[in-house]
């Protein structure tokens, strides 16, 4: 279960774990600040700001070639992409500067330990990936005719669930089309959820997108099969058709490349 639905909101498991961890950290440091030393509150603020900025910077530097081509994506933090060793280094530096006494250090360490424990619990509960087999459904191909989804097994598959009304789907689609054209060792499937052929064709022609294997899933059978509560979702299937991993929400170029590399290595 790598997606969690809370009312109208859908969270990827790793992002929900991060949100919970940060929330618990803020509560814990607030309590420690009021009971032990107010300086713990100042430390927590700068630790969060510095850690977040350093984590993003580390990711950008580690993928400099990709970001040089698309510098605007440096600010696209909603796509994910953070280097946690860089975050740890930043938090350590802030701690050296601001935690001057044993009392403040103890409060900070206890708060951080509680937050990491909360993050780990949510992570463990939400990030198990069952090896779900590919659904045995027959979908209409936008080029005409019906196509059994299982006919694509035998080769690693990247299966994208999308819709033209979904803004994150629209944003990631040009990059997905480029990756599909450049990675022949992987089969890309673009399974539209719930839309009519005319709407799909209008979107693709309007965006001048050329996608391989665009399939229509008007009853959203594939999304129900994998228990996906929202869009977009990108699933990574092994040659045997079984699910290896998935990404909930808009996917970045770096995350897609990394997931494909892991899929090919398995």
XYZ file of N, CA and C in Angstrom:
798
model
N 0.853 -1.189 0.000
C 0.000 0.000 0.000
C 0.887 1.237 0.000
N 1.093 1.843 -1.173
C 1.956 3.009 -1.273
C 1.176 4.289 -1.498
N -0.133 4.238 -1.430
C -0.967 5.426 -1.541
C -1.991 5.402 -0.425
N -2.183 6.552 0.199
C -3.121 6.666 1.307
C -4.103 7.783 1.006
N -5.389 7.491 1.074
C -6.420 8.483 0.817
C -6.991 8.971 2.143
N -6.936 10.287 2.354
C -7.518 10.912 3.533
C -8.526 11.949 3.049
N -9.804 11.580 3.048
C -10.819 12.450 2.475
C -10.550 12.619 0.988
N -10.528 13.875 0.496
C -10.258 14.104 -0.930
C -8.776 14.101 -1.270
N -7.895 13.979 -0.273
C -6.461 14.061 -0.493
C -5.860 12.668 -0.637
N -4.926 12.545 -1.577
C -4.218 11.289 -1.794
C -2.729 11.545 -1.571
N -2.118 10.747 -0.683
C -0.706 10.909 -0.363
C 0.064 9.653 -0.750
N 1.232 9.853 -1.359
C 2.164 8.734 -1.518
C 2.658 8.355 -0.132
N 2.940 7.073 0.075
C 3.340 6.603 1.400
C 4.562 7.306 1.944
N 5.587 7.518 1.092
C 6.805 8.162 1.578
C 6.562 9.609 1.966
N 5.680 10.283 1.229
C 5.402 11.691 1.544
C 4.535 11.823 2.794
N 3.611 10.888 2.966
C 2.823 10.903 4.193
C 3.725 10.662 5.399
N 4.668 9.731 5.253
C 5.606 9.457 6.350
C 6.423 10.699 6.688
N 6.868 11.435 5.653
C 7.641 12.657 5.880
C 6.793 13.722 6.570
N 5.536 13.876 6.141
C 4.642 14.862 6.754
C 4.402 14.537 8.221
N 4.142 13.257 8.504
C 3.907 12.841 9.894
C 5.170 13.073 10.727
N 6.323 12.685 10.189
C 7.575 12.875 10.918
C 7.832 14.334 11.245
N 7.617 15.224 10.262
C 7.829 16.658 10.493
C 6.837 17.192 11.520
N 5.572 16.751 11.402
C 4.561 17.194 12.361
C 4.891 16.774 13.783
N 5.308 15.532 13.954
C 5.678 15.036 15.278
C 6.910 15.781 15.790
N 7.851 16.058 14.902
C 9.056 16.804 15.282
C 8.691 18.192 15.811
N 7.785 18.866 15.123
C 7.383 20.215 15.549
C 6.681 20.190 16.901
N 5.819 19.198 17.101
C 5.116 19.083 18.385
C 6.103 18.758 19.505
N 6.998 17.800 19.245
C 7.954 17.390 20.274
C 8.893 18.526 20.657
N 9.402 19.256 19.663
C 10.310 20.362 19.980
C 9.582 21.511 20.661
N 8.299 21.686 20.337
C 7.524 22.720 21.026
C 7.383 22.394 22.511
N 7.123 21.123 22.800
C 7.008 20.701 24.206
C 8.355 20.847 24.913
N 9.416 20.388 24.264
C 10.748 20.490 24.866
C 11.158 21.943 25.066
N 10.771 22.792 24.124
C 11.114 24.209 24.224
C 10.443 24.872 25.416
N 9.185 24.505 25.669
C 8.449 25.123 26.782
C 8.869 24.563 28.138
N 9.353 23.322 28.164
C 9.668 22.683 29.443
C 11.160 22.658 29.785
N 12.002 22.700 28.737
C 13.434 22.624 29.007
C 14.161 23.932 28.716
N 14.053 24.372 27.438
C 14.827 25.548 27.048
C 14.222 26.123 25.758
N 13.891 27.416 25.735
C 13.301 28.025 24.530
C 14.209 27.934 23.297
N 15.502 27.783 23.514
C 16.415 27.709 22.386
C 16.196 26.457 21.529
N 15.542 25.455 22.092
C 15.234 24.243 21.310
C 14.268 24.585 20.175
N 13.342 25.507 20.431
C 12.406 25.926 19.395
C 13.107 26.624 18.247
N 14.080 27.500 18.560
C 14.839 28.166 17.509
C 15.659 27.150 16.716
N 16.244 26.184 17.419
C 17.012 25.142 16.734
C 16.127 24.354 15.770
N 14.931 23.991 16.206
C 14.058 23.171 15.368
C 13.671 23.904 14.087
N 13.425 25.226 14.183
C 13.059 26.010 13.002
C 14.182 26.005 11.978
N 15.393 26.303 12.426
C 16.532 26.351 11.505
C 16.933 24.955 11.025
N 16.727 23.937 11.858
C 17.020 22.568 11.431
C 16.096 22.152 10.284
N 14.814 22.510 10.388
C 13.864 22.176 9.330
C 14.175 22.929 8.043
N 14.374 24.246 8.162
C 14.650 25.053 6.965
C 15.953 24.611 6.306
N 17.005 24.494 7.113
C 18.301 24.098 6.566
C 18.299 22.695 6.005
N 17.645 21.766 6.710
C 17.592 20.389 6.244
C 16.847 20.248 4.931
N 15.710 20.945 4.800
C 14.918 20.884 3.569
C 15.699 21.466 2.400
N 16.288 22.657 2.606
C 17.034 23.309 1.533
C 18.248 22.483 1.119
N 18.976 21.935 2.094
C 20.164 21.143 1.779
C 19.791 19.851 1.067
N 18.694 19.220 1.484
C 18.264 17.977 0.844
C 17.922 18.196 -0.622
N 17.255 19.311 -0.910
C 16.923 19.615 -2.301
C 18.166 19.965 -3.098
N 19.048 20.759 -2.498
C 20.283 21.147 -3.175
C 21.133 19.929 -3.507
N 21.235 18.995 -2.579
C 22.012 17.790 -2.826
C 21.454 16.979 -3.985
N 20.135 16.894 -4.053
C 19.496 16.164 -5.155
C 19.763 16.857 -6.486
N 19.653 18.181 -6.502
C 19.878 18.936 -7.740
C 21.321 18.780 -8.215
N 22.277 18.880 -7.299
C 23.684 18.737 -7.665
C 23.969 17.312 -8.161
N 23.361 16.335 -7.521
C 23.566 14.947 -7.928
C 22.964 14.617 -9.278
N 22.022 15.450 -9.745
C 21.389 15.244 -11.055
C 21.535 16.510 -11.893
N 22.729 17.079 -11.861
C 22.965 18.387 -12.477
C 22.648 18.407 -13.966
N 22.974 17.340 -14.673
C 22.736 17.319 -16.123
C 21.265 17.476 -16.443
N 20.425 16.754 -15.719
C 18.985 16.818 -15.947
C 18.432 18.200 -15.620
N 18.888 18.780 -14.517
C 18.363 20.082 -14.104
C 18.917 21.223 -14.945
N 20.089 21.056 -15.533
C 20.626 22.086 -16.426
C 19.744 22.243 -17.646
N 19.215 21.126 -18.136
C 18.323 21.169 -19.292
C 16.962 21.762 -18.947
N 16.531 21.590 -17.700
C 15.227 22.096 -17.258
C 15.372 22.786 -15.901
N 16.019 23.959 -15.849
C 16.314 24.596 -14.558
C 15.084 24.961 -13.739
N 13.942 25.173 -14.386
C 12.729 25.513 -13.645
C 12.325 24.400 -12.682
N 12.760 23.177 -12.959
C 12.368 22.059 -12.107
C 13.082 22.051 -10.759
N 14.080 22.912 -10.600
C 14.727 23.015 -9.286
C 13.705 23.365 -8.219
N 12.710 24.156 -8.588
C 11.680 24.582 -7.640
C 10.480 23.635 -7.614
N 10.484 22.605 -8.455
C 9.348 21.676 -8.521
C 9.458 20.629 -7.416
N 9.407 21.073 -6.172
C 9.623 20.167 -5.037
C 8.469 19.179 -4.876
N 7.300 19.493 -5.469
C 6.169 18.563 -5.365
C 6.451 17.247 -6.099
N 7.430 17.246 -7.006
C 7.797 16.015 -7.697
C 8.640 15.095 -6.814
N 9.070 15.601 -5.667
C 9.985 14.830 -4.830
C 11.415 15.048 -5.303
N 12.335 14.358 -4.662
C 13.739 14.484 -5.024
C 14.528 15.213 -3.954
N 15.003 14.461 -2.963
C 15.751 15.049 -1.851
C 16.888 14.102 -1.470
N 18.015 14.683 -1.092
C 19.169 13.907 -0.648
C 19.241 13.965 0.869
N 18.864 12.872 1.518
C 18.785 12.882 2.978
C 20.153 12.932 3.657
N 21.231 12.417 3.062
C 22.540 12.659 3.684
C 22.891 14.143 3.763
N 22.513 14.901 2.732
C 22.738 16.340 2.775
C 21.910 16.978 3.877
N 20.670 16.505 4.049
C 19.815 17.032 5.115
C 20.430 16.756 6.479
N 20.938 15.540 6.654
C 21.557 15.181 7.931
C 22.771 16.054 8.218
N 23.559 16.346 7.178
C 24.721 17.209 7.361
C 24.324 18.619 7.759
N 23.251 19.118 7.159
C 22.784 20.460 7.502
C 22.270 20.522 8.934
N 21.490 19.514 9.339
C 20.975 19.477 10.715
C 22.125 19.394 11.713
N 23.138 18.622 11.379
C 24.300 18.514 12.266
C 25.001 19.861 12.408
N 25.146 20.594 11.299
C 25.805 21.899 11.345
C 25.001 22.893 12.181
N 23.676 22.905 11.992
C 22.815 23.791 12.783
C 22.915 23.434 14.264
N 22.980 22.154 14.554
C 23.059 21.698 15.945
C 24.349 22.163 16.617
N 25.450 22.110 15.887
C 26.742 22.547 16.437
C 26.696 24.028 16.795
N 26.014 24.811 15.961
C 25.958 26.258 16.174
C 24.996 26.637 17.292
N 23.821 25.984 17.351
C 22.753 26.444 18.243
C 22.598 25.650 19.540
N 23.060 24.408 19.575
C 22.881 23.613 20.793
C 24.121 23.747 21.667
N 24.094 24.778 22.489
C 25.289 25.137 23.270
C 25.385 24.427 24.617
N 24.259 23.934 25.126
C 24.277 23.328 26.456
C 23.825 21.880 26.384
N 24.162 21.136 27.414
C 23.771 19.726 27.482
C 22.247 19.596 27.542
N 21.602 20.529 28.212
C 20.143 20.498 28.359
C 19.449 20.640 27.002
N 19.899 21.610 26.207
C 19.285 21.799 24.889
C 19.597 20.621 23.965
N 20.812 20.084 24.073
C 21.196 18.953 23.227
C 20.333 17.737 23.513
N 20.077 17.474 24.800
C 19.242 16.328 25.174
C 17.828 16.501 24.621
N 17.264 17.716 24.786
C 15.917 17.978 24.279
C 15.830 17.807 22.774
N 16.859 18.282 22.063
C 16.870 18.166 20.607
C 16.975 16.708 20.168
N 17.858 15.957 20.801
C 18.051 14.550 20.432
C 16.787 13.735 20.697
N 16.140 13.976 21.836
C 14.911 13.253 22.161
C 13.819 13.584 21.144
N 13.669 14.867 20.804
C 12.664 15.279 19.821
C 12.919 14.629 18.465
N 14.173 14.634 18.046
C 14.518 14.048 16.757
C 14.284 12.539 16.751
N 14.589 11.875 17.853
C 14.383 10.431 17.941
C 12.896 10.081 17.858
N 12.056 10.863 18.537
C 10.606 10.625 18.498
C 10.079 10.812 17.079
N 10.549 11.874 16.403
C 10.094 12.150 15.039
C 10.527 11.044 14.080
N 11.760 10.576 14.210
C 12.247 9.505 13.340
C 11.490 8.206 13.580
N 11.125 7.957 14.820
C 10.338 6.763 15.127
C 8.961 6.844 14.463
N 8.309 8.016 14.562
C 6.998 8.196 13.934
C 7.093 8.048 12.423
N 8.141 8.658 11.829
C 8.336 8.532 10.381
C 8.505 7.072 9.983
N 9.300 6.322 10.731
C 9.573 4.924 10.388
C 8.313 4.064 10.502
N 7.495 4.319 11.509
C 6.254 3.547 11.664
C 5.347 3.748 10.460
N 5.136 5.009 10.059
C 4.263 5.287 8.915
C 4.875 4.727 7.640
N 6.184 4.853 7.492
C 6.879 4.317 6.318
C 6.675 2.813 6.199
N 6.852 2.107 7.295
C 6.704 0.653 7.271
C 5.272 0.238 6.958
N 4.309 1.010 7.435
C 2.902 0.665 7.232
C 2.406 0.971 5.823
N 3.041 1.928 5.149
C 2.498 2.394 3.869
C 3.326 2.034 2.657
N 4.526 1.493 2.836
C 5.392 1.321 1.679
C 5.680 -0.127 1.301
N 4.901 -1.047 1.810
C 5.020 -2.427 1.331
C 4.378 -2.523 -0.055
N 5.051 -3.169 -0.990
C 4.530 -3.314 -2.350
C 4.200 -4.775 -2.617
N 2.903 -5.129 -2.622
C 2.555 -6.519 -2.931
C 2.860 -6.825 -4.388
N 3.296 -8.048 -4.655
C 3.635 -8.436 -6.031
C 2.364 -8.800 -6.796
N 1.502 -7.811 -6.949
C 0.217 -8.008 -7.622
C 0.428 -8.329 -9.095
N -0.221 -9.376 -9.617
C -0.062 -9.696 -11.039
C -0.828 -8.708 -11.911
N -0.450 -8.621 -13.143
C -1.135 -7.759 -14.105
C -2.586 -8.206 -14.256
N -3.546 -7.285 -14.287
C -4.954 -7.694 -14.393
C -5.257 -8.332 -15.745
N -6.092 -9.322 -15.708
C -6.472 -10.033 -16.932
C -7.680 -9.316 -17.546
N -7.416 -8.159 -18.154
C -8.472 -7.369 -18.779
C -8.114 -7.102 -20.232
N -9.130 -6.843 -21.023
C -8.948 -6.503 -22.440
C -9.370 -5.047 -22.609
N -8.454 -4.210 -23.106
C -8.703 -2.779 -23.241
C -8.648 -2.373 -24.707
N -9.426 -1.343 -25.039
C -9.421 -0.828 -26.404
C -8.145 -0.030 -26.645
N -7.497 -0.303 -27.762
C -6.312 0.452 -28.161
C -6.758 1.673 -28.956
N -6.156 2.822 -28.693
C -6.595 4.036 -29.376
C -6.364 3.952 -30.887
N -5.455 3.063 -31.305
C -5.214 2.877 -32.732
C -6.222 1.930 -33.364
N -7.077 1.345 -32.513
C -8.093 0.437 -33.013
C -7.893 -0.980 -32.523
N -9.019 -1.676 -32.292
C -8.948 -3.052 -31.837
C -8.825 -3.152 -30.328
N -8.991 -4.371 -29.855
C -8.887 -4.645 -28.427
C -7.557 -5.330 -28.128
N -6.990 -5.013 -26.960
C -5.677 -5.542 -26.589
C -5.721 -6.115 -25.182
N -5.444 -7.415 -25.004
C -5.320 -7.961 -23.642
C -4.106 -7.340 -22.961
N -4.285 -6.854 -21.757
C -3.176 -6.211 -21.053
C -2.038 -7.203 -20.815
N -2.396 -8.446 -20.583
C -1.374 -9.466 -20.304
C -0.501 -9.775 -21.519
N -0.902 -9.303 -22.706
C -0.085 -9.557 -23.904
C 1.233 -8.792 -23.868
N 1.348 -7.833 -22.935
C 2.578 -7.051 -22.820
C 3.565 -7.662 -21.832
N 3.209 -8.771 -21.199
C 4.150 -9.414 -20.281
C 5.272 -10.064 -21.081
N 6.357 -10.421 -20.403
C 7.525 -10.965 -21.064
C 8.646 -9.961 -21.185
N 8.344 -8.706 -20.823
C 9.309 -7.624 -20.892
C 8.967 -6.638 -19.777
N 9.939 -5.965 -19.173
C 9.610 -4.985 -18.134
C 8.636 -3.931 -18.661
N 7.692 -3.542 -17.815
C 6.621 -2.630 -18.231
C 6.548 -1.434 -17.290
N 6.424 -0.244 -17.878
C 6.085 0.972 -17.131
C 4.655 1.307 -17.501
N 3.756 1.212 -16.538
C 2.324 1.393 -16.781
C 1.869 2.685 -16.103
N 1.456 3.650 -16.919
C 1.044 4.954 -16.406
C -0.475 5.083 -16.457
N -1.080 5.370 -15.303
C -2.518 5.626 -15.216
C -2.722 7.138 -15.246
N -3.531 7.616 -16.187
C -3.642 9.055 -16.392
C -5.013 9.445 -16.918
N -5.251 10.751 -16.942
C -6.448 11.325 -17.561
C -6.104 12.743 -18.005
N -6.743 13.214 -19.067
C -6.399 14.532 -19.614
C -6.855 15.674 -18.717
N -7.819 15.423 -17.812
C -8.293 16.485 -16.919
C -7.390 16.644 -15.692
N -6.407 15.776 -15.537
C -5.539 15.733 -14.360
C -4.292 16.596 -14.608
N -4.143 17.748 -13.920
C -2.987 18.626 -14.162
C -1.631 17.952 -13.994
N -1.399 17.150 -12.921
C -0.085 16.488 -12.823
C 0.164 15.520 -13.975
N -0.895 14.865 -14.449
C -0.747 13.967 -15.602
C -0.282 14.747 -16.826
N -0.891 15.901 -17.046
C -0.547 16.729 -18.208
C 0.892 17.233 -18.117
N 1.326 17.579 -16.901
C 2.684 18.106 -16.743
C 3.741 17.042 -17.011
N 3.490 15.812 -16.554
C 4.512 14.781 -16.696
C 4.491 14.093 -18.062
N 3.423 14.275 -18.825
C 3.258 13.507 -20.054
C 4.331 13.764 -21.109
N 4.756 15.011 -21.382
C 5.818 15.193 -22.388
C 7.108 14.462 -22.014
N 7.486 14.511 -20.740
C 8.681 13.797 -20.298
C 8.488 12.294 -20.426
N 7.302 11.803 -20.089
C 7.029 10.375 -20.210
C 7.118 9.928 -21.668
N 6.601 10.771 -22.587
C 6.668 10.443 -24.013
C 8.111 10.370 -24.479
N 8.937 11.306 -24.021
C 10.363 11.314 -24.383
C 11.064 10.074 -23.859
N 10.779 9.706 -22.611
C 11.411 8.525 -22.026
C 10.959 7.256 -22.740
N 9.685 7.177 -23.104
C 9.178 5.999 -23.802
C 9.888 5.807 -25.133
N 10.191 6.918 -25.803
C 10.857 6.837 -27.105
C 12.332 6.464 -26.976
N 12.941 6.760 -25.821
C 14.385 6.546 -25.670
C 14.745 5.270 -24.918
N 13.739 4.536 -24.410
C 14.030 3.325 -23.635
C 13.326 2.114 -24.254
N 13.830 1.608 -25.370
C 13.174 0.484 -26.051
C 13.220 -0.817 -25.257
N 14.108 -0.901 -24.266
C 14.187 -2.126 -23.474
C 13.027 -2.274 -22.494
N 12.198 -1.241 -22.396
C 11.050 -1.245 -21.494
C 9.800 -0.906 -22.296
N 8.700 -1.600 -22.024
C 7.424 -1.298 -22.665
C 6.664 -0.272 -21.836
N 6.282 0.829 -22.462
C 5.479 1.847 -21.801
C 4.014 1.678 -22.204
N 3.134 1.649 -21.213
C 1.698 1.594 -21.437
C 1.056 2.831 -20.812
N 0.251 3.533 -21.568
C -0.453 4.709 -21.081
C -1.946 4.376 -21.038
N -2.413 4.025 -19.847
C -3.782 3.521 -19.687
C -4.661 4.655 -19.172
N -5.464 5.209 -20.061
C -6.342 6.321 -19.693
C -7.490 5.834 -18.831
N -7.813 6.632 -17.814
C -8.840 6.238 -16.858
C -10.132 7.038 -17.038
N -11.146 6.361 -17.601
C -12.502 6.884 -17.568
C -12.899 7.871 -18.631
N -12.059 8.149 -19.631
C -12.403 9.163 -20.628
C -12.793 8.527 -21.963
N -13.535 9.300 -22.738
C -13.934 8.848 -24.062
C -12.789 9.040 -25.056
N -12.847 8.266 -26.134
C -11.815 8.322 -27.161
C -11.633 9.747 -27.698
N -12.737 10.463 -27.942
C -12.644 11.804 -28.529
C -11.855 12.748 -27.632
N -12.080 12.666 -26.313
C -11.360 13.535 -25.378
C -9.875 13.215 -25.367
N -9.539 11.932 -25.429
C -8.131 11.518 -25.423
C -7.434 11.967 -26.697
N -8.080 11.738 -27.835
C -7.481 12.124 -29.115
C -7.313 13.631 -29.206
N -8.279 14.386 -28.702
C -8.190 15.845 -28.710
C -7.008 16.326 -27.870
N -6.818 15.713 -26.698
C -5.700 16.099 -25.832
C -4.365 15.783 -26.493
N -4.215 14.585 -27.025
C -2.934 14.173 -27.608
C -2.579 15.020 -28.828
N -3.565 15.317 -29.667
C -3.289 16.136 -30.850
C -3.006 17.581 -30.463
N -3.720 18.079 -29.449
C -3.508 19.457 -29.002
C -2.149 19.664 -28.381
N -1.623 18.619 -27.732
C -0.309 18.695 -27.094
C 0.804 18.176 -28.001
N 0.433 17.761 -29.205
C 1.380 17.160 -30.166
C 2.220 16.066 -29.511
N 1.532 15.187 -28.797
C 2.199 14.083 -28.110
C 2.064 12.802 -28.914
N 3.165 12.099 -29.037
C 3.148 10.780 -29.660
C 3.493 9.758 -28.593
N 2.493 8.963 -28.210
C 2.668 7.984 -27.147
C 2.464 6.574 -27.695
N 3.288 5.633 -27.267
C 3.041 4.239 -27.645
C 1.994 3.624 -26.721
N 1.232 2.696 -27.241
C 0.350 1.867 -26.412
C -0.594 2.689 -25.523
N -1.383 3.543 -26.158
C -2.420 4.280 -25.424
C -3.665 3.399 -25.384
N -4.063 3.016 -24.166
C -5.186 2.106 -23.978
C -6.300 2.803 -23.220
N -7.529 2.450 -23.530
C -8.699 3.070 -22.906
C -9.256 2.144 -21.836
N -9.429 2.688 -20.653
C -9.971 1.928 -19.525
C -11.172 2.701 -18.966
N -12.295 2.688 -19.690
C -13.442 3.539 -19.307
C -14.031 3.191 -17.950
N -13.927 1.936 -17.534
C -14.477 1.537 -16.229
C -13.417 1.555 -15.122
N -12.236 2.023 -15.447
C -11.129 2.162 -14.492
C -10.830 0.840 -13.775
N -10.855 -0.231 -14.558
C -10.605 -1.555 -13.999
C -9.171 -1.710 -13.501
N -8.229 -1.105 -14.222
C -6.821 -1.253 -13.838
C -6.552 -0.529 -12.523
N -7.091 0.674 -12.369
C -6.909 1.422 -11.117
C -7.525 0.671 -9.943
N -8.682 0.070 -10.154
C -9.321 -0.696 -9.073
C -8.521 -1.951 -8.751
N -7.965 -2.570 -9.775
C -7.178 -3.789 -9.561
C -5.998 -3.524 -8.632
N -5.338 -2.379 -8.835
C -4.176 -2.035 -8.011
C -4.555 -1.176 -6.798
N -5.865 -0.941 -6.605
C -6.363 -0.164 -5.462
C -5.738 1.227 -5.401
N -5.711 1.905 -6.548
C -5.157 3.247 -6.622
C -6.282 4.279 -6.484
N -6.209 5.150 -5.473
C -7.302 6.097 -5.224
C -7.219 7.395 -6.008
N -6.127 7.641 -6.723
C -5.984 8.919 -7.420
C -5.067 8.803 -8.621
N -4.871 9.922 -9.324
C -4.032 9.996 -10.515
C -3.067 11.174 -10.372
N -1.925 11.091 -11.072
C -1.407 9.961 -11.850
C -0.717 8.936 -10.968
N -0.588 7.735 -11.497
C 0.161 6.666 -10.847
C 1.010 5.981 -11.920
N 2.269 5.714 -11.608
C 3.144 4.989 -12.522
C 3.578 3.708 -11.845
N 3.257 2.576 -12.492
C 3.560 1.265 -11.941
C 4.679 0.622 -12.743
N 5.539 -0.102 -12.039
C 6.675 -0.752 -12.668
C 6.520 -2.260 -12.487
N 6.349 -2.964 -13.612
C 6.054 -4.390 -13.607
C 7.226 -5.171 -14.188
N 7.516 -6.306 -13.585
C 8.568 -7.171 -14.086
C 8.132 -7.923 -15.326
N 9.042 -8.639 -15.975
C 8.687 -9.421 -17.167
C 7.595 -10.453 -16.910
N 7.440 -10.870 -15.645
C 6.391 -11.825 -15.306
C 5.043 -11.146 -15.085
N 4.991 -9.837 -15.262
C 3.748 -9.103 -15.099
C 3.424 -8.708 -13.678
N 4.293 -9.051 -12.731
C 4.017 -8.736 -11.328
C 4.566 -7.365 -10.952
N 3.834 -6.690 -10.079
C 4.204 -5.350 -9.646
C 5.490 -5.391 -8.837
N 6.433 -4.521 -9.192
C 7.690 -4.404 -8.458
C 7.712 -3.150 -7.578
N 7.248 -2.046 -8.126
C 7.189 -0.801 -7.375
C 6.192 0.123 -8.054
N 5.896 1.239 -7.396
C 4.991 2.215 -7.999
C 5.300 3.604 -7.466
N 4.858 4.582 -8.224
C 5.042 5.979 -7.836
C 3.684 6.662 -7.906
N 3.242 7.239 -6.808
C 1.961 7.942 -6.745
C 2.206 9.424 -6.929
N 1.451 10.065 -7.825
C 1.622 11.486 -8.075
C 2.546 11.741 -9.249
N 2.767 13.024 -9.545
C 3.635 13.406 -10.660
C 5.042 12.873 -10.432
N 5.596 12.257 -11.455
C 6.921 11.657 -11.333
C 7.952 12.528 -12.043
N 9.111 12.666 -11.455
C 10.183 13.445 -12.067
C 10.996 12.559 -13.001
N 11.781 13.190 -13.852
C 12.649 12.457 -14.764
C 13.620 11.563 -13.984
N 14.175 12.124 -12.890
C 15.157 11.374 -12.106
C 14.523 10.157 -11.439
N 13.316 10.347 -10.885
C 12.628 9.233 -10.226
C 12.265 8.144 -11.229
N 11.855 8.554 -12.418
C 11.496 7.574 -13.449
C 12.725 6.794 -13.904
N 13.814 7.491 -14.141
C 15.046 6.818 -14.569
C 15.554 5.862 -13.500
N 15.489 6.298 -12.238
C 15.945 5.448 -11.136
C 15.078 4.196 -11.024
N 13.758 4.371 -11.138
C 12.856 3.220 -11.016
C 13.057 2.237 -12.175
N 13.307 2.744 -13.370
C 13.554 1.866 -14.510
C 14.862 1.093 -14.322
N 15.878 1.766 -13.807
C 17.158 1.099 -13.558
C 16.994 -0.040 -12.547
N 16.219 0.225 -11.479
C 15.984 -0.831 -10.487
C 15.188 -1.973 -11.096
N 14.218 -1.633 -11.947
C 13.386 -2.658 -12.575
C 14.228 -3.562 -13.481
N 15.135 -2.976 -14.230
C 15.976 -3.767 -15.138
C 17.003 -4.595 -14.375
N 17.379 -4.128 -13.187
C 18.382 -4.848 -12.403
C 17.809 -6.038 -11.669
N 16.499 -6.090 -11.480
C 15.881 -7.167 -10.713
C 15.814 -8.444 -11.538
